[in-house]
Structure formats: C-alpha cells, structure tokens
PDB file of C-alpha atoms in Angstrom:
ATOM      1  CA  MET A   1     155.935 166.480  71.953  1.00 51.00           C
ATOM      2  CA  THR A   2     157.385 164.052  74.506  1.00 50.00           C
ATOM      3  CA  ASN A   3     156.216 160.787  75.983  1.00 52.00           C
ATOM      4  CA  ALA A   4     154.728 162.894  78.737  1.00 48.00           C
ATOM      5  CA  SER A   5     152.122 164.158  76.348  1.00 48.00           C
ATOM      6  CA  VAL A   6     148.491 163.241  76.868  1.00 49.00           C
ATOM      7  CA  ARG A   7     148.002 159.645  76.034  1.00 52.00           C
ATOM      8  CA  ARG A   8     144.808 158.296  74.683  1.00 53.00           C
ATOM      9  CA  THR A   9     143.974 154.783  75.695  1.00 54.00           C
ATOM     10  CA  ALA A  10     141.469 152.671  73.745  1.00 53.00           C
ATOM     11  CA  ARG A  11     138.586 151.416  75.904  1.00 60.00           C
ATOM     12  CA  GLY A  12     136.093 148.693  74.917  1.00 61.00           C
ATOM     13  CA  PHE A  13     132.799 147.485  76.420  1.00 62.00           C
ATOM     14  CA  THR A  14     132.927 145.439  79.539  1.00 77.00           C
ATOM     15  CA  LEU A  15     130.960 142.177  79.603  1.00 70.00           C
ATOM     16  CA  VAL A  16     128.365 143.684  81.941  1.00 69.00           C
ATOM     17  CA  GLU A  17     127.814 146.660  79.643  1.00 67.00           C
ATOM     18  CA  LEU A  18     127.435 144.361  76.633  1.00 71.00           C
ATOM     19  CA  LEU A  19     124.848 142.243  78.435  1.00 74.00           C
ATOM     20  CA  VAL A  20     122.901 145.350  79.426  1.00 73.00           C
ATOM     21  CA  VAL A  21     122.834 146.580  75.819  1.00 75.00           C
ATOM     22  CA  ILE A  22     121.651 143.169  74.600  1.00 80.00           C
ATOM     23  CA  ALA A  23     118.943 143.103  77.268  1.00 75.00           C
ATOM     24  CA  ILE A  24     117.728 146.578  76.272  1.00 76.00           C
ATOM     25  CA  ILE A  25     117.592 145.570  72.596  1.00 79.00           C
ATOM     26  CA  GLY A  26     115.640 142.431  73.556  1.00 75.00           C
ATOM     27  CA  VAL A  27     113.104 144.470  75.508  1.00 74.00           C
ATOM     28  CA  LEU A  28     112.678 146.913  72.628  1.00 72.00           C
ATOM     29  CA  VAL A  29     112.146 144.051  70.153  1.00 69.00           C
ATOM     30  CA  ALA A  30     109.630 142.446  72.511  1.00 68.00           C
ATOM     31  CA  LEU A  31     107.745 145.727  72.719  1.00 67.00           C
ATOM     32  CA  LEU A  32     107.898 146.286  68.970  1.00 63.00           C
ATOM     33  CA  LEU A  33     106.733 142.853  67.748  1.00 63.00           C
ATOM     34  CA  PRO A  34     103.136 143.098  69.036  1.00 64.00           C
ATOM     35  CA  ALA A  35     102.814 146.517  67.424  1.00 56.00           C
ATOM     36  CA  VAL A  36     104.077 145.111  64.123  1.00 54.00           C
ATOM     37  CA  GLN A  37     101.639 142.187  64.366  1.00 61.00           C
ATOM     38  CA  GLN A  38      98.761 144.554  65.118  1.00 64.00           C
ATOM     39  CA  ALA A  39      99.690 146.736  62.159  1.00 68.00           C
ATOM     40  CA  ARG A  40      99.784 143.705  59.870  1.00 79.00           C
ATOM     41  CA  GLU A  41      96.414 142.459  61.109  1.00 77.00           C
ATOM     42  CA  ALA A  42      94.937 145.940  60.680  1.00 78.00           C
ATOM     43  CA  ALA A  43      96.134 145.917  57.069  1.00 86.00           C
ATOM     44  CA  ARG A  44      94.727 142.429  56.487  1.00 87.00           C
ATOM     45  CA  ARG A  45      91.399 143.368  58.033  1.00 85.00           C
ATOM     46  CA  MET A  46      91.237 146.461  55.839  1.00 92.00           C
ATOM     47  CA  GLN A  47      91.833 144.278  52.776  1.00 94.00           C
ATOM     48  CA  CYS A  48      88.995 142.030  53.952  1.00 96.00           C
ATOM     49  CA  VAL A  49      86.779 145.113  54.248  1.00 96.00           C
ATOM     50  CA  ASN A  50      87.735 146.147  50.719  1.00 96.00           C
ATOM     51  CA  ASN A  51      86.872 142.644  49.448  1.00 96.00           C
ATOM     52  CA  MET A  52      83.418 142.948  50.973  1.00 97.00           C
ATOM     53  CA  LYS A  53      82.868 146.443  49.626  1.00 97.00           C
ATOM     54  CA  GLN A  54      83.523 145.093  46.137  1.00 96.00           C
ATOM     55  CA  MET A  55      80.939 142.386  46.810  1.00 96.00           C
ATOM     56  CA  GLY A  56      78.490 145.050  47.903  1.00 97.00           C
ATOM     57  CA  LEU A  57      79.009 146.981  44.673  1.00 97.00           C
ATOM     58  CA  ALA A  58      78.553 143.738  42.742  1.00 97.00           C
ATOM     59  CA  VAL A  59      75.247 142.952  44.478  1.00 97.00           C
ATOM     60  CA  HIS A  60      73.924 146.475  43.797  1.00 98.00           C
ATOM     61  CA  ASN A  61      75.041 146.436  40.169  1.00 97.00           C
ATOM     62  CA  PHE A  62      73.454 143.014  39.773  1.00 97.00           C
ATOM     63  CA  HIS A  63      70.193 144.343  41.211  1.00 97.00           C
ATOM     64  CA  ASP A  64      70.324 147.340  38.862  1.00 97.00           C
ATOM     65  CA  THR A  65      70.845 145.004  35.901  1.00 96.00           C
ATOM     66  CA  HIS A  66      68.433 142.179  36.699  1.00 94.00           C
ATOM     67  CA  GLY A  67      65.951 143.806  39.064  1.00 95.00           C
ATOM     68  CA  VAL A  68      66.536 141.214  41.794  1.00 94.00           C
ATOM     69  CA  ILE A  69      69.035 140.319  44.506  1.00 96.00           C
ATOM     70  CA  PRO A  70      71.195 137.456  43.180  1.00 94.00           C
ATOM     71  CA  ALA A  71      70.088 133.987  44.196  1.00 92.00           C
ATOM     72  CA  ALA A  72      72.190 132.374  46.909  1.00 91.00           C
ATOM     73  CA  SER A  73      72.200 129.142  44.912  1.00 89.00           C
ATOM     74  CA  PHE A  74      70.358 127.431  42.081  1.00 87.00           C
ATOM     75  CA  SER A  75      68.266 124.291  42.346  1.00 81.00           C
ATOM     76  CA  GLN A  76      68.331 120.908  40.730  1.00 77.00           C
ATOM     77  CA  PRO A  77      65.591 120.787  38.055  1.00 74.00           C
ATOM     78  CA  PRO A  78      62.572 118.567  38.659  1.00 68.00           C
ATOM     79  CA  ASP A  79      63.716 116.342  35.805  1.00 67.00           C
ATOM     80  CA  PRO A  80      67.520 116.084  35.947  1.00 63.00           C
ATOM     81  CA  ASP A  81      67.593 114.194  32.646  1.00 65.00           C
ATOM     82  CA  ASN A  82      65.971 117.145  30.887  1.00 61.00           C
ATOM     83  CA  GLN A  83      68.074 120.004  32.221  1.00 57.00           C
ATOM     84  CA  VAL A  84      70.493 120.731  29.363  1.00 57.00           C
ATOM     85  CA  GLY A  85      69.516 123.801  27.386  1.00 60.00           C
ATOM     86  CA  ILE A  86      66.591 124.615  29.688  1.00 73.00           C
ATOM     87  CA  TRP A  87      67.790 124.993  33.260  1.00 77.00           C
ATOM     88  CA  ARG A  88      70.827 127.131  33.952  1.00 84.00           C
ATOM     89  CA  TYR A  89      73.322 127.333  36.834  1.00 87.00           C
ATOM     90  CA  VAL A  90      72.212 123.908  38.152  1.00 85.00           C
ATOM     91  CA  ARG A  91      73.624 123.569  41.688  1.00 86.00           C
ATOM     92  CA  PHE A  92      75.775 126.663  41.122  1.00 90.00           C
ATOM     93  CA  SER A  93      75.913 129.399  43.762  1.00 90.00           C
ATOM     94  CA  GLY A  94      75.367 133.123  43.601  1.00 93.00           C
ATOM     95  CA  TRP A  95      79.114 133.617  43.679  1.00 93.00           C
ATOM     96  CA  VAL A  96      79.193 132.489  40.057  1.00 93.00           C
ATOM     97  CA  VAL A  97      76.477 134.847  38.792  1.00 93.00           C
ATOM     98  CA  LEU A  98      78.281 137.705  40.551  1.00 95.00           C
ATOM     99  CA  LEU A  99      81.543 137.065  38.691  1.00 95.00           C
ATOM    100  CA  PRO A 100      80.830 139.514  35.827  1.00 96.00           C
ATOM    101  CA  PHE A 101      80.191 142.223  38.409  1.00 96.00           C
ATOM    102  CA  ILE A 102      83.608 141.822  40.082  1.00 94.00           C
ATOM    103  CA  GLU A 103      85.505 142.051  36.772  1.00 94.00           C
ATOM    104  CA  GLN A 104      85.604 138.276  36.300  1.00 94.00           C
ATOM    105  CA  GLN A 105      83.509 138.001  33.139  1.00 95.00           C
ATOM    106  CA  GLN A 106      86.053 135.667  31.535  1.00 94.00           C
ATOM    107  CA  PHE A 107      85.897 133.235  34.460  1.00 93.00           C
ATOM    108  CA  HIS A 108      82.090 133.272  34.340  1.00 94.00           C
ATOM    109  CA  ASP A 109      82.016 132.688  30.590  1.00 95.00           C
ATOM    110  CA  ALA A 110      84.398 129.739  30.883  1.00 95.00           C
ATOM    111  CA  PHE A 111      81.661 127.742  32.662  1.00 93.00           C
ATOM    112  CA  ASP A 112      78.961 125.906  30.776  1.00 92.00           C
ATOM    113  CA  ILE A 113      76.014 127.235  32.747  1.00 89.00           C
ATOM    114  CA  GLU A 114      73.693 124.763  31.070  1.00 85.00           C
ATOM    115  CA  GLN A 115      75.506 121.939  32.862  1.00 86.00           C
ATOM    116  CA  ALA A 116      75.679 121.319  36.602  1.00 86.00           C
ATOM    117  CA  VAL A 117      78.502 122.872  38.618  1.00 88.00           C
ATOM    118  CA  ASP A 118      80.011 119.438  39.264  1.00 86.00           C
ATOM    119  CA  SER A 119      79.883 118.304  35.631  1.00 88.00           C
ATOM    120  CA  THR A 120      83.158 117.148  34.108  1.00 90.00           C
ATOM    121  CA  PHE A 121      83.324 120.226  31.917  1.00 93.00           C
ATOM    122  CA  ASN A 122      82.885 122.690  34.777  1.00 90.00           C
ATOM    123  CA  VAL A 123      85.280 120.830  37.053  1.00 89.00           C
ATOM    124  CA  ASN A 124      87.886 121.255  34.333  1.00 90.00           C
ATOM    125  CA  VAL A 125      87.213 124.998  34.378  1.00 91.00           C
ATOM    126  CA  PHE A 126      88.161 125.102  38.055  1.00 87.00           C
ATOM    127  CA  GLN A 127      91.374 123.264  37.195  1.00 88.00           C
ATOM    128  CA  GLN A 128      92.349 125.835  34.604  1.00 89.00           C
ATOM    129  CA  VAL A 129      91.457 129.076  36.408  1.00 89.00           C
ATOM    130  CA  ASP A 130      93.235 130.543  39.423  1.00 89.00           C
ATOM    131  CA  PRO A 131      91.212 131.089  42.620  1.00 90.00           C
ATOM    132  CA  ILE A 132      89.866 134.619  43.012  1.00 91.00           C
ATOM    133  CA  ALA A 133      91.832 136.585  45.605  1.00 93.00           C
ATOM    134  CA  GLY A 134      88.821 138.754  46.472  1.00 93.00           C
ATOM    135  CA  TYR A 135      86.916 135.707  47.717  1.00 93.00           C
ATOM    136  CA  PHE A 136      89.525 135.041  50.441  1.00 94.00           C
ATOM    137  CA  CYS A 137      90.217 136.858  53.703  1.00 95.00           C
ATOM    138  CA  PRO A 138      93.980 137.544  53.978  1.00 94.00           C
ATOM    139  CA  SER A 139      93.852 137.095  57.760  1.00 94.00           C
ATOM    140  CA  ARG A 140      92.845 133.473  57.221  1.00 91.00           C
ATOM    141  CA  ARG A 141      94.654 132.184  54.128  1.00 89.00           C
ATOM    142  CA  PRO A 142      95.851 133.011  50.628  1.00 90.00           C
ATOM    143  CA  PRO A 143      93.720 132.028  47.632  1.00 89.00           C
ATOM    144  CA  GLU A 144      93.657 128.237  47.463  1.00 84.00           C
ATOM    145  CA  ARG A 145      91.970 125.198  46.006  1.00 83.00           C
ATOM    146  CA  VAL A 146      90.424 122.361  47.953  1.00 78.00           C
ATOM    147  CA  PRO A 147      93.274 119.861  48.504  1.00 70.00           C
ATOM    148  CA  ASP A 148      93.190 116.946  46.039  1.00 65.00           C
ATOM    149  CA  SER A 149      90.365 118.617  44.138  1.00 72.00           C
ATOM    150  CA  ALA A 150      89.848 120.992  41.242  1.00 73.00           C
ATOM    151  CA  TYR A 151      87.475 123.186  43.196  1.00 81.00           C
ATOM    152  CA  HIS A 152      88.328 126.492  44.833  1.00 86.00           C
ATOM    153  CA  ARG A 153      87.580 127.547  48.377  1.00 86.00           C
ATOM    154  CA  GLY A 154      86.413 130.900  49.731  1.00 90.00           C
ATOM    155  CA  ASP A 155      85.886 132.770  53.003  1.00 93.00           C
ATOM    156  CA  TYR A 156      82.565 134.594  52.597  1.00 95.00           C
ATOM    157  CA  ALA A 157      78.919 133.532  52.666  1.00 94.00           C
ATOM    158  CA  PHE A 158      75.554 135.091  51.883  1.00 95.00           C
ATOM    159  CA  CYS A 159      73.357 135.696  54.925  1.00 94.00           C
ATOM    160  CA  ALA A 160      70.229 133.517  54.941  1.00 92.00           C
ATOM    161  CA  GLY A 161      68.715 135.170  58.024  1.00 93.00           C
ATOM    162  CA  GLY A 162      68.292 134.727  61.759  1.00 91.00           C
ATOM    163  CA  GLU A 163      66.145 132.941  64.319  1.00 90.00           C
ATOM    164  CA  LEU A 164      63.533 135.383  65.620  1.00 88.00           C
ATOM    165  CA  PRO A 165      61.428 135.434  68.825  1.00 84.00           C
ATOM    166  CA  ASN A 166      58.222 134.863  66.825  1.00 81.00           C
ATOM    167  CA  GLY A 167      59.555 131.494  65.681  1.00 77.00           C
ATOM    168  CA  THR A 168      60.563 132.619  62.199  1.00 76.00           C
ATOM    169  CA  ALA A 169      63.804 130.873  61.338  1.00 76.00           C
ATOM    170  CA  SER A 170      66.483 131.182  58.734  1.00 79.00           C
ATOM    171  CA  HIS A 171      67.030 128.475  56.157  1.00 76.00           C
ATOM    172  CA  CYS A 172      70.198 128.250  54.117  1.00 72.00           C
ATOM    173  CA  ASN A 173      68.809 126.336  51.169  1.00 73.00           C
ATOM    174  CA  THR A 174      65.240 127.198  50.187  1.00 79.00           C
ATOM    175  CA  VAL A 175      63.063 128.824  47.549  1.00 81.00           C
ATOM    176  CA  ASN A 176      60.336 129.644  50.074  1.00 83.00           C
ATOM    177  CA  PRO A 177      60.545 133.172  51.543  1.00 83.00           C
ATOM    178  CA  ALA A 178      58.489 131.988  54.517  1.00 82.00           C
ATOM    179  CA  LEU A 179      61.321 129.656  55.524  1.00 82.00           C
ATOM    180  CA  ALA A 180      64.151 132.133  55.149  1.00 86.00           C
ATOM    181  CA  ASN A 181      64.122 135.699  56.458  1.00 92.00           C
ATOM    182  CA  GLY A 182      67.498 136.743  55.046  1.00 93.00           C
ATOM    183  CA  MET A 183      68.279 138.670  51.869  1.00 94.00           C
ATOM    184  CA  PHE A 184      69.354 135.635  49.842  1.00 92.00           C
ATOM    185  CA  LEU A 185      67.168 132.763  48.601  1.00 89.00           C
ATOM    186  CA  ARG A 186      67.074 130.377  45.700  1.00 87.00           C
ATOM    187  CA  PRO A 187      65.051 131.525  42.689  1.00 86.00           C
ATOM    188  CA  ARG A 188      61.488 130.246  42.488  1.00 78.00           C
ATOM    189  CA  SER A 189      60.327 128.303  39.432  1.00 73.00           C
ATOM    190  CA  GLU A 190      58.016 130.282  37.183  1.00 65.00           C
ATOM    191  CA  SER A 191      55.478 127.438  37.028  1.00 62.00           C
ATOM    192  CA  ASN A 192      55.317 123.708  37.592  1.00 57.00           C
ATOM    193  CA  GLY A 193      58.215 122.088  35.804  1.00 59.00           C
ATOM    194  CA  GLN A 194      59.390 125.285  34.169  1.00 66.00           C
ATOM    195  CA  PRO A 195      62.714 126.972  34.989  1.00 68.00           C
ATOM    196  CA  TYR A 196      63.018 130.341  36.641  1.00 76.00           C
ATOM    197  CA  LYS A 197      63.443 133.251  34.269  1.00 78.00           C
ATOM    198  CA  ARG A 198      65.182 135.593  36.723  1.00 82.00           C
ATOM    199  CA  PRO A 199      68.429 134.868  38.620  1.00 88.00           C
ATOM    200  CA  GLY A 200      66.806 135.646  41.972  1.00 89.00           C
ATOM    201  CA  GLN A 201      63.417 136.390  43.470  1.00 89.00           C
ATOM    202  CA  LEU A 202      63.811 139.065  46.161  1.00 93.00           C
ATOM    203  CA  THR A 203      64.261 142.774  45.541  1.00 95.00           C
ATOM    204  CA  PHE A 204      65.727 145.529  47.693  1.00 97.00           C
ATOM    205  CA  ALA A 205      62.194 146.759  48.312  1.00 96.00           C
ATOM    206  CA  GLN A 206      61.459 143.462  50.088  1.00 95.00           C
ATOM    207  CA  VAL A 207      64.212 144.118  52.640  1.00 96.00           C
ATOM    208  CA  GLU A 208      61.607 145.648  54.904  1.00 95.00           C
ATOM    209  CA  ASP A 209      63.888 146.367  57.868  1.00 95.00           C
ATOM    210  CA  GLY A 210      66.078 148.556  55.657  1.00 96.00           C
ATOM    211  CA  LEU A 211      69.258 147.822  53.749  1.00 97.00           C
ATOM    212  CA  SER A 212      71.377 149.624  56.342  1.00 96.00           C
ATOM    213  CA  ASN A 213      69.964 147.372  59.085  1.00 95.00           C
ATOM    214  CA  THR A 214      70.316 144.006  57.353  1.00 97.00           C
ATOM    215  CA  PHE A 215      73.282 141.683  56.871  1.00 97.00           C
ATOM    216  CA  ALA A 216      74.015 140.760  53.260  1.00 97.00           C
ATOM    217  CA  ILE A 217      77.334 138.882  53.407  1.00 97.00           C
ATOM    218  CA  GLY A 218      79.599 137.775  56.245  1.00 97.00           C
ATOM    219  CA  GLU A 219      82.759 135.818  56.834  1.00 96.00           C
ATOM    220  CA  LYS A 220      82.040 132.108  57.173  1.00 94.00           C
ATOM    221  CA  ARG A 221      83.192 129.842  59.951  1.00 93.00           C
ATOM    222  CA  ILE A 222      85.522 127.042  58.861  1.00 90.00           C
ATOM    223  CA  GLU A 223      87.321 126.303  62.141  1.00 91.00           C
ATOM    224  CA  GLU A 224      86.890 123.163  64.199  1.00 92.00           C
ATOM    225  CA  PHE A 225      86.174 123.411  67.931  1.00 93.00           C
ATOM    226  CA  ARG A 226      87.585 120.636  70.123  1.00 93.00           C
ATOM    227  CA  ASP A 227      87.567 119.836  73.845  1.00 93.00           C
ATOM    228  CA  LEU A 228      90.507 118.896  76.061  1.00 92.00           C
ATOM    229  CA  ASN A 229      90.341 115.337  74.717  1.00 93.00           C
ATOM    230  CA  ASN A 230      90.608 116.702  71.170  1.00 93.00           C
ATOM    231  CA  ASP A 231      87.070 115.556  70.416  1.00 93.00           C
ATOM    232  CA  LEU A 232      84.889 117.733  68.205  1.00 92.00           C
ATOM    233  CA  ILE A 233      82.485 119.742  70.359  1.00 94.00           C
ATOM    234  CA  ASP A 234      79.747 120.039  67.732  1.00 92.00           C
ATOM    235  CA  ASN A 235      80.769 117.221  65.368  1.00 91.00           C
ATOM    236  CA  VAL A 236      81.682 119.706  62.634  1.00 91.00           C
ATOM    237  CA  GLU A 237      84.917 118.986  60.798  1.00 90.00           C
ATOM    238  CA  GLN A 238      86.629 121.545  58.596  1.00 86.00           C
ATOM    239  CA  ALA A 239      86.095 119.333  55.553  1.00 83.00           C
ATOM    240  CA  GLN A 240      82.348 119.412  56.193  1.00 84.00           C
ATOM    241  CA  ILE A 241      81.998 123.154  56.515  1.00 86.00           C
ATOM    242  CA  ASP A 242      84.525 124.288  53.899  1.00 85.00           C
ATOM    243  CA  TRP A 243      83.931 121.904  50.979  1.00 79.00           C
ATOM    244  CA  VAL A 244      83.051 122.901  47.437  1.00 72.00           C
ATOM    245  CA  HIS A 245      79.292 123.147  47.967  1.00 70.00           C
ATOM    246  CA  PHE A 246      79.890 125.853  50.585  1.00 71.00           C
ATOM    247  CA  ARG A 247      81.489 128.092  47.974  1.00 73.00           C
ATOM    248  CA  TRP A 248      80.484 127.345  44.386  1.00 76.00           C
ATOM    249  CA  GLY A 249      77.501 125.093  45.032  1.00 75.00           C
ATOM    250  CA  TYR A 250      74.177 124.876  46.794  1.00 75.00           C
ATOM    251  CA  HIS A 251      75.152 125.726  50.412  1.00 81.00           C
ATOM    252  CA  SER A 252      76.617 129.173  49.850  1.00 89.00           C
ATOM    253  CA  THR A 253      74.885 130.782  52.829  1.00 91.00           C
ATOM    254  CA  ARG A 254      75.256 131.014  56.605  1.00 92.00           C
ATOM    255  CA  ASN A 255      72.889 132.255  59.291  1.00 93.00           C
ATOM    256  CA  THR A 256      72.936 133.607  62.834  1.00 94.00           C
ATOM    257  CA  THR A 257      71.109 130.790  64.638  1.00 92.00           C
ATOM    258  CA  SER A 258      74.416 129.975  66.353  1.00 93.00           C
ATOM    259  CA  PRO A 259      76.827 132.667  67.608  1.00 94.00           C
ATOM    260  CA  MET A 260      79.774 133.596  65.420  1.00 95.00           C
ATOM    261  CA  ASN A 261      83.222 132.163  66.122  1.00 95.00           C
ATOM    262  CA  GLY A 262      81.859 129.304  68.199  1.00 93.00           C
ATOM    263  CA  PRO A 263      80.398 125.812  68.130  1.00 95.00           C
ATOM    264  CA  LEU A 264      76.960 125.270  66.636  1.00 94.00           C
ATOM    265  CA  LEU A 265      74.023 125.180  69.018  1.00 91.00           C
ATOM    266  CA  GLY A 266      72.466 122.415  66.944  1.00 87.00           C
ATOM    267  CA  ALA A 267      73.487 120.052  64.173  1.00 87.00           C
ATOM    268  CA  LEU A 268      75.132 121.282  60.989  1.00 86.00           C
ATOM    269  CA  ASN A 269      72.322 121.576  58.460  1.00 81.00           C
ATOM    270  CA  ASP A 270      70.364 124.142  56.451  1.00 76.00           C
ATOM    271  CA  LEU A 271      69.094 125.756  59.640  1.00 80.00           C
ATOM    272  CA  ASP A 272      72.379 126.003  61.494  1.00 87.00           C
ATOM    273  CA  ALA A 273      75.634 126.971  59.781  1.00 90.00           C
ATOM    274  CA  ASN A 274      77.390 129.942  61.317  1.00 93.00           C
ATOM    275  CA  PHE A 275      79.732 132.822  60.588  1.00 96.00           C
ATOM    276  CA  GLY A 276      83.306 133.140  61.843  1.00 95.00           C
ATOM    277  CA  SER A 277      86.647 134.751  61.071  1.00 95.00           C
ATOM    278  CA  LYS A 278      90.327 134.951  61.974  1.00 94.00           C
ATOM    279  CA  HIS A 279      90.041 138.594  63.043  1.00 94.00           C
ATOM    280  CA  PRO A 280      90.396 138.847  66.823  1.00 92.00           C
ATOM    281  CA  GLY A 281      87.068 139.373  68.546  1.00 93.00           C
ATOM    282  CA  GLY A 282      84.566 139.328  65.709  1.00 95.00           C
ATOM    283  CA  CYS A 283      83.736 139.294  61.996  1.00 96.00           C
ATOM    284  CA  ASN A 284      83.341 141.697  59.134  1.00 97.00           C
ATOM    285  CA  PHE A 285      79.823 141.916  57.697  1.00 98.00           C
ATOM    286  CA  LEU A 286      78.542 143.623  54.572  1.00 98.00           C
ATOM    287  CA  LEU A 287      75.194 145.339  55.076  1.00 98.00           C
ATOM    288  CA  GLY A 288      72.589 145.638  52.366  1.00 97.00           C
ATOM    289  CA  ASP A 289      73.409 149.295  51.730  1.00 96.00           C
ATOM    290  CA  GLY A 290      76.993 148.382  50.774  1.00 96.00           C
ATOM    291  CA  SER A 291      78.660 149.464  54.017  1.00 97.00           C
ATOM    292  CA  VAL A 292      80.920 147.104  55.980  1.00 97.00           C
ATOM    293  CA  ARG A 293      80.918 146.797  59.765  1.00 96.00           C
ATOM    294  CA  PHE A 294      83.132 144.855  62.137  1.00 96.00           C
ATOM    295  CA  VAL A 295      80.702 143.095  64.450  1.00 97.00           C
ATOM    296  CA  PRO A 296      82.086 141.945  67.840  1.00 96.00           C
ATOM    297  CA  GLU A 297      81.421 138.367  68.862  1.00 94.00           C
ATOM    298  CA  THR A 298      80.042 139.740  72.142  1.00 95.00           C
ATOM    299  CA  ILE A 299      77.024 141.187  70.308  1.00 96.00           C
ATOM    300  CA  ASP A 300      73.687 140.439  71.944  1.00 96.00           C
ATOM    301  CA  HIS A 301      72.379 137.301  70.243  1.00 94.00           C
ATOM    302  CA  LEU A 302      68.897 138.737  69.715  1.00 95.00           C
ATOM    303  CA  VAL A 303      70.315 141.835  68.028  1.00 96.00           C
ATOM    304  CA  TYR A 304      72.566 139.576  65.933  1.00 96.00           C
ATOM    305  CA  ASN A 305      69.533 137.622  64.711  1.00 95.00           C
ATOM    306  CA  LEU A 306      67.431 140.732  64.097  1.00 96.00           C
ATOM    307  CA  VAL A 307      70.085 142.309  61.884  1.00 96.00           C
ATOM    308  CA  ALA A 308      70.325 139.054  59.901  1.00 96.00           C
ATOM    309  CA  ALA A 309      66.614 139.172  59.031  1.00 95.00           C
ATOM    310  CA  ARG A 310      65.187 141.307  56.240  1.00 94.00           C
ATOM    311  CA  ASN A 311      61.658 141.465  57.667  1.00 92.00           C
ATOM    312  CA  SER A 312      61.786 141.115  61.453  1.00 91.00           C
ATOM    313  CA  GLY A 313      59.594 144.170  61.974  1.00 90.00           C
ATOM    314  CA  ARG A 314      62.073 145.192  64.676  1.00 91.00           C
ATOM    315  CA  PRO A 315      65.007 146.879  62.907  1.00 91.00           C
ATOM    316  CA  ALA A 316      68.036 146.711  65.178  1.00 90.00           C
ATOM    317  CA  THR A 317      71.110 148.917  65.296  1.00 85.00           C
ATOM    318  CA  LEU A 318      74.557 147.373  65.474  1.00 89.00           C
ATOM    319  CA  PRO A 319      76.720 148.341  68.464  1.00 80.00           C
TER     320      PRO A 319
END
C-alpha cells in the first residue's frame, strides 16, 4: 500500500459537544434525584408502617394475655413513701409494659418496676440499654437518647381521643373514662389507697365505635413552629414536647384536639398535645384492629376527632 491509501484521522470532541454532553448528564441527574429521594422516603415510610404493625400485634397479644388494653401510663401512688413492693410501674408508660410483646423481655426485666421510672436504678438501666429501633420513625431520626440524659426518645404515642361536638373531650393523663374517649387510659385503683391489679382498665369490647374505626397509636409531633421573626407560634419548644415523660413516663399519649403537623390550637397540656410526622402530607396511624393507614393532614377535623374516639356513637370512615 502507498501513502495514497485511505488515511484514518483521529477526531476528538469539540468544546461545544463536550458542553452539550455535560448539560445532558446534568439534566438526567436532576431528573433522577427526586425519584431517588421519593424511593428512599417510600422505603422509610414502609419501615414506619412495619414498626406500627408490630405495635398493633403487641397490643393485641397484651390484650389476649391480660384481658385489657395496656395502660397509657401509670400513676403516682396516693402515698409515695409507701410505694415500694406495692405499687408497680410508678410513672412508667405503656411502652414499658409492651416491651415483652415486641421481643424486648430482657429490657423490660432490667427495670425495677417497683421503683419509679426516674429512680436512680431505672435511670441507670436507660444508660446501659440501647434505644429500641422500632420506637423510632426512620423518616425522622435514627434511634437516639435525649441529649445529656440517660433517657431514650421515641416517635410514637398512644391516642387519648378527640374533641367531639357533644363536648366530650380527650385527656392525655387520666384514670377517668368520662374524661378521655380514646383507647388508652391510666389504670384505675381497685379501691381507696389500694393499687390496681390489672395493667389497664379498658377492653376491646369497650371500643364501641369498632376497632377498625378507632385510632390506637400515631406518630407524635415534636417539631417547633415559628413565625417570620423566629418566635414560637404556640410556645411549644421541642424540649417540651419530646422529653422523657413523653416516651417512658406519664405523658405517653397525644390527641386530635389540634390538627396534625401544625401548631396547637390551645396551650400544651393534657387536653392538647398533637400528632405529627416527617412524612410529606400526613401521618401514619395504627387502628385498633391492627391495620395501619396513612392519614392526610387535609383530613376533615371532625372526622379526625371522631376516629380518635372509641365511643363517639358516630363511627367515621377514613378517606
């Protein structure tokens, strides 16, 4: 072959072509990232659903074992100086009595249930045991302790009821069924000065609106809401609404008096502590029958309150 043969010349990208390729890749990445984020959130929300399903199984197994729905929390005895060996689970929450039913018998047995939850002995238990992953929503945070404290946090709360048109209200911290229309109450003393003999007082039969129409557990609000001046809108700080007594102690419930994922309509107290989540647009709720529903934050407020109550007389269907 001679020099006249076909010559092949190497040809590279021009600058314009390179910029076009980079721009196309950038557009594809920009289109792909939201889909990846949505897929991750879908997986996290599904894990949250699975957490709540395990709680539902625990509540039903507890009811089968003890004949009652677990108490939301346990009271201080009338005579605090005479509580040891008589009163149990003093100022503990229902999340502790449920531990054996979520395969956490060892954690439960580490506590001294004849001492108060904030006793030195029980605080040391929190220091030595890892937080329970199933009590945390992965869309919000990994399992964690309260900063500078031995206590653990958590992202779920028992439902204490709703505020109904007939004036019946929910109450997050009571032994009186007339003051709380939700599924979860404190246990009632057997007689004056004597401790309760059952770790709860309500039964499934007393959920008159039906287990499939009644909230049992929901995700709790811990976020702050601030205005343009960075002032708290409802005077609720995260430390107030996410401290130890809202997980392991006496305020382990929330209600539907205020809308989910928003500021409180009133002051933070037993009658007004709301649900909330990090899932876009709503919260996961466990119903009394063990099913889990994602409830949009746009739900009609009356329907929201009716589903929170066990005995409204007006069973409502979720959208």
